[in-house]
Coordinates of C-alpha atoms in Angstrom, one line a residue:
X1 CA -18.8 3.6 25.0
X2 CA -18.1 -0.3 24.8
X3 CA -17.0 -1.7 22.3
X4 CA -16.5 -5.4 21.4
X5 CA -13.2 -6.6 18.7
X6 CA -13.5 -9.4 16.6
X7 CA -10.1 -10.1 15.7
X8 CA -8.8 -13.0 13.2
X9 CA -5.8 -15.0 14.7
X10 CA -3.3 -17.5 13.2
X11 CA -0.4 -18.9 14.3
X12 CA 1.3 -21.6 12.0
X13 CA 4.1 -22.5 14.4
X14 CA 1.9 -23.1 17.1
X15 CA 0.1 -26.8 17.9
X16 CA -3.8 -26.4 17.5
X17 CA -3.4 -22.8 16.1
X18 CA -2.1 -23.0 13.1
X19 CA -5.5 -23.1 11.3
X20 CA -7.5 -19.1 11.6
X21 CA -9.7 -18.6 14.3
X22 CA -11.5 -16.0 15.6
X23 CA -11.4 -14.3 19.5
X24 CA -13.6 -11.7 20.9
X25 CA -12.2 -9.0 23.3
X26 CA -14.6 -6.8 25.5
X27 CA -13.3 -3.3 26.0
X28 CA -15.1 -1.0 28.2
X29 CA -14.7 3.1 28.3
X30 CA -13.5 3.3 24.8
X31 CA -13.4 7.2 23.9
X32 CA -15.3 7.6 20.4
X33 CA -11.9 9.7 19.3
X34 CA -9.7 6.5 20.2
X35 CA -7.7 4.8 17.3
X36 CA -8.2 1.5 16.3
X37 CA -4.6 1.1 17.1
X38 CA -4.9 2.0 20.8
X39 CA -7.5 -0.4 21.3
X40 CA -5.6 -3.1 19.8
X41 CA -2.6 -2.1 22.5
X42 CA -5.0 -2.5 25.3
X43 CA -6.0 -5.6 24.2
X44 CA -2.6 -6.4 23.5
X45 CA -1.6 -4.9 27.4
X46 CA -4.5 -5.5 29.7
X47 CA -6.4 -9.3 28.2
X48 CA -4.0 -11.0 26.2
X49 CA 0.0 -10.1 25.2
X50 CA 0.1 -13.0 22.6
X51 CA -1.9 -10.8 19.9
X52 CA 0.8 -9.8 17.7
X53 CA 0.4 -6.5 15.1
X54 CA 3.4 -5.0 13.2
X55 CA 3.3 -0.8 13.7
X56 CA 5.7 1.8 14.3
X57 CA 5.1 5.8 14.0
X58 CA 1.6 5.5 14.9
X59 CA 1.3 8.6 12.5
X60 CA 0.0 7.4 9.1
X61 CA 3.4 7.7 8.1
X62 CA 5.4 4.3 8.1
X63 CA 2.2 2.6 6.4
X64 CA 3.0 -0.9 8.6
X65 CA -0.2 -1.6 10.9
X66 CA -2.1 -1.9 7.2
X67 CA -4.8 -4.0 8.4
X68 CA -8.2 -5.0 7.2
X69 CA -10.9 -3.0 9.4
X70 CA -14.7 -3.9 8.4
X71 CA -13.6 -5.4 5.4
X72 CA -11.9 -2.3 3.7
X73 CA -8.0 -2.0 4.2
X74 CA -7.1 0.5 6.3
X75 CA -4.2 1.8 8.8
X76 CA -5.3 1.4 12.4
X77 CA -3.3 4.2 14.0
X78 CA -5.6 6.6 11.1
X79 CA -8.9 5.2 11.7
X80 CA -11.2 6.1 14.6
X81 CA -13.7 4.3 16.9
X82 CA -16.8 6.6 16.3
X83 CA -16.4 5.8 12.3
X84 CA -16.4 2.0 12.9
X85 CA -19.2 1.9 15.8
X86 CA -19.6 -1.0 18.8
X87 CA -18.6 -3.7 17.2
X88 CA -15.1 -3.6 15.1
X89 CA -13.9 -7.0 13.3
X90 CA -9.8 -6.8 12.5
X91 CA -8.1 -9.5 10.4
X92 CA -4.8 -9.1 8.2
X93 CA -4.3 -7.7 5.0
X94 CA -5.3 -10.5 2.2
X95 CA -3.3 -12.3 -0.4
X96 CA 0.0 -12.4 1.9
X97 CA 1.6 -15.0 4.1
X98 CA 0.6 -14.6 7.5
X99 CA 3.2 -15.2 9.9
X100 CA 0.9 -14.6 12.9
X101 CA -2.1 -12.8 13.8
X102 CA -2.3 -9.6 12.0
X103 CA 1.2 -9.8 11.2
X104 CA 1.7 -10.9 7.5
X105 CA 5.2 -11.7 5.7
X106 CA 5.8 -8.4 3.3
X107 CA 8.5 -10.3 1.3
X108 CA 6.7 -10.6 -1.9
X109 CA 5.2 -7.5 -1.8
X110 CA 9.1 -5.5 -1.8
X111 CA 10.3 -8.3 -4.2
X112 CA 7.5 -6.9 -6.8
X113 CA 8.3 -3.3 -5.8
X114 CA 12.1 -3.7 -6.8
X115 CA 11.3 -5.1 -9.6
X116 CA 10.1 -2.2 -11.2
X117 CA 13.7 -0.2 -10.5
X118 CA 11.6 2.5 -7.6
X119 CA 14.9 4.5 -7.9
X120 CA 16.3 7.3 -9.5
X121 CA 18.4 6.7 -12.7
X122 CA 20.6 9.3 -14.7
X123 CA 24.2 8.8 -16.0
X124 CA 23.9 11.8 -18.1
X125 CA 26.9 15.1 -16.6
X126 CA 25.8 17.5 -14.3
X127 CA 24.4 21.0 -15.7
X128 CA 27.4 23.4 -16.2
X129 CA 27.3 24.9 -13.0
X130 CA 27.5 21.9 -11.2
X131 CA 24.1 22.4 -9.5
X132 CA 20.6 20.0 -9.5
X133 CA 19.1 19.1 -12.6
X134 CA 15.9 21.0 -12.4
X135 CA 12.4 20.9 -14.0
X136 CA 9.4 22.6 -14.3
X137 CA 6.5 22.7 -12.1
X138 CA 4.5 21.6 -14.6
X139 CA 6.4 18.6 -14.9
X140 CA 6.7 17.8 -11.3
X141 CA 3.1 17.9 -11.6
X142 CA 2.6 14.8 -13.6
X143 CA 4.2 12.5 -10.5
X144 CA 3.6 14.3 -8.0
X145 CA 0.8 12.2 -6.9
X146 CA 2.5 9.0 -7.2
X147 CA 5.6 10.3 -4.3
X148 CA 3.0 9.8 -1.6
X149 CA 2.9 6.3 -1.6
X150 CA 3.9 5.2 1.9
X151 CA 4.2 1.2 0.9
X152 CA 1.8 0.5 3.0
X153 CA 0.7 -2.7 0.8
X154 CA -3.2 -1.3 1.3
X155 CA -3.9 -1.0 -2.4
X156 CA -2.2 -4.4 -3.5
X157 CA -4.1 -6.4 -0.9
X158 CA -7.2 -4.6 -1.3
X159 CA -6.5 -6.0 -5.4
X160 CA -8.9 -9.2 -6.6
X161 CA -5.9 -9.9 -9.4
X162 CA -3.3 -10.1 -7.2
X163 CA -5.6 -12.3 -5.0
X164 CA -5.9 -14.6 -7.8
X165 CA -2.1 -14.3 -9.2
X166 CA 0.5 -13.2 -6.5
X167 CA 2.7 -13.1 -9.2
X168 CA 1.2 -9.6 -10.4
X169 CA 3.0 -6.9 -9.6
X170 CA 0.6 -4.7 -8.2
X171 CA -0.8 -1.4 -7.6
X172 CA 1.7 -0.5 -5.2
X173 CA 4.6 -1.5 -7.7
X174 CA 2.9 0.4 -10.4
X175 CA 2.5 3.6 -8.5
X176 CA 6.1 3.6 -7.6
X177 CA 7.1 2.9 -11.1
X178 CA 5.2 5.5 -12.4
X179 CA 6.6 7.9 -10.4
X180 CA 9.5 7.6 -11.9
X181 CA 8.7 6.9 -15.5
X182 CA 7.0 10.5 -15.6
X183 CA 10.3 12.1 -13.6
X184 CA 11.4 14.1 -17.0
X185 CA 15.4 13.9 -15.5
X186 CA 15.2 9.9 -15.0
X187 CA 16.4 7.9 -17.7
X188 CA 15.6 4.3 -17.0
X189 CA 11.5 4.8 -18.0
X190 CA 11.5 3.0 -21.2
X191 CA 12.9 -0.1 -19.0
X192 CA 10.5 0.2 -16.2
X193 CA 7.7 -0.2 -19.3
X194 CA 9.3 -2.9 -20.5
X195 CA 9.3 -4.6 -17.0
X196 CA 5.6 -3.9 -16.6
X197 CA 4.7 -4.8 -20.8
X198 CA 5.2 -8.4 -19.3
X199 CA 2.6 -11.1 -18.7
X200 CA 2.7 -9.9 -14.9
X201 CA 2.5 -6.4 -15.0
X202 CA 0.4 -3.8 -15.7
X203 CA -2.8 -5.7 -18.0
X204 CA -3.6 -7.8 -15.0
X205 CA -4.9 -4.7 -13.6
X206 CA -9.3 -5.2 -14.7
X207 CA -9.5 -1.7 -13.8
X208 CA -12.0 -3.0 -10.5
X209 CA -10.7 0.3 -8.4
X210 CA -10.9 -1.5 -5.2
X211 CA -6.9 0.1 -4.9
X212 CA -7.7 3.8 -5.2
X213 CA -10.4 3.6 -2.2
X214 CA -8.1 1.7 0.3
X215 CA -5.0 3.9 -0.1
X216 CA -4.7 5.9 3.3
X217 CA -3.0 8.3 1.2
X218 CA -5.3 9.1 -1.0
X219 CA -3.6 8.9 -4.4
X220 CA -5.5 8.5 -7.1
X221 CA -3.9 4.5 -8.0
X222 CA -6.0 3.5 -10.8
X223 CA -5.7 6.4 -12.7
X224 CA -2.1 6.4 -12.6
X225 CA -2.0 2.5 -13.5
X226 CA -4.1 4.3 -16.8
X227 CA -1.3 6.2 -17.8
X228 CA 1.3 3.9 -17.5
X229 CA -1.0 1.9 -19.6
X230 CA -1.2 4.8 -22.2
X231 CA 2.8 5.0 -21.7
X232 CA 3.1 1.8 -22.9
X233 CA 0.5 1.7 -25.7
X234 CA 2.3 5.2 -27.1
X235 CA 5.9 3.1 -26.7
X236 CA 6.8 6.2 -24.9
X237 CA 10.6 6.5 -23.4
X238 CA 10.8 9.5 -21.9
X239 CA 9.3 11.0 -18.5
X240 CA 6.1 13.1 -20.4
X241 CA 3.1 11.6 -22.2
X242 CA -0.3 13.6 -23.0
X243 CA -2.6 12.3 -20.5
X244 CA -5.7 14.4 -20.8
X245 CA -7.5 11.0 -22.6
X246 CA -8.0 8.9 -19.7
X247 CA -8.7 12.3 -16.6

């Protein structure tokens, strides 16, 4: 099949370019199982090795050619050709510097993220024997979810209220707050609700659940934002709250 890109370009540095544009790119024999990631590389090799994309694994694992595919965020080494059809439009992730092409500055993104403290904390000894604090399944359970997130940025940029307010933490930042704050050994979750009680975190989220959709990942964002909410509401300090109200 053919199949025609519309991609969204921007280079700030560069004379004439520094305002968006859009270029169309032609590319014939496109196999309806190729990536959308594949076909940016042949653009990239064969018509034109100025377009610039950030990627790595290629796998849906490192989360960094997060891009906007048809309007929905999406990682282009996950999403195929025969799911998009003949004619594919690719522009960067919103509400993010772009530093050139599909490439956009991920700076205040990881600022938000470390705000939250995305990091294990216990001072408290060792067990007796020396070993790995341990926990119940059931426990594990309750973040289990929220370890998936690749920081891929998808769900923050996919966000109308961090559109509006860059300073809002984000879904991302939430998710990997709250997968801590419900870790029953951590220590630190009463400080990660304070962090996200202020005018910044966690009520900016208007509950639209454009995050939940665009995570490649498919953890369940906006529900988890619910029960750090509920956390919050119930003052709760340590890593279990009830949270069979808001399923």
């Amino acid at each position: 099949m053919d199949v025609t890109f519309r991609i969204r370009r921007q280079n700030p540095e560069a004379p004439g370019k520094e305002k968006p544009y859009w270029q169309e790119f032609a590319l014939p024999d496109v196999d309806p199982t190729d990536r959308v990631l594949e076909m940016l590389h042949r653009i990239k090799w064969e018509q034109d090795g100025t377009l610039s994309l950030r990627r790595s694994c290629a796998h849906g694992v490192c989360g960094s050619d997060a891009m906007r595919i048809n309007g929905v965020n999406r990682l282009a080494c996950k999403i195929l050709i025969r799911d998009l059809g003949e004619k594919i439009q690719v522009e960067p992730i919103l509400g993010l510097p772009v530093i050139k092409d599909l490439i956009v500055d991920m700076e205040p993104f990881f600022d938000h993220y470390k705000r939250v403290m995305p990091y294990f904390v216990n001072d408290d000894s060792l067990p007796e024997d020396g070993r790995e604090r341990l926990q119940t399944q059931g426990d594990r359970q309750q973040f289990d979810d929220t370890t998936k997130c690749i920081l891929c940025a998808c769900c923050t940029t996919a966000c109308p209220s961090f559109w509006a307010n860059g300073q809002y933490v984000g879904p991302a930042a939430i998710v990997g707050a709250h997968r801590f704050i419900f870790d029953t050994r951590d220590r630190a979750g009463q400080e990660r609700l304070d962090i996200l009680s202020e005018p910044n975190g966690v009520w900016r989220c208007r509950t639209i659940f454009n995050c939940t959709p665009a995570c490649p990942r498919d953890i369940e964002v906006t529900k988890a934002i619910g029960e750090v909410k509920l956390a919050i509401r119930k003052g709760t300090n340590v890593g279990i709250i009830e949270t069979d109200a808001i399923h």
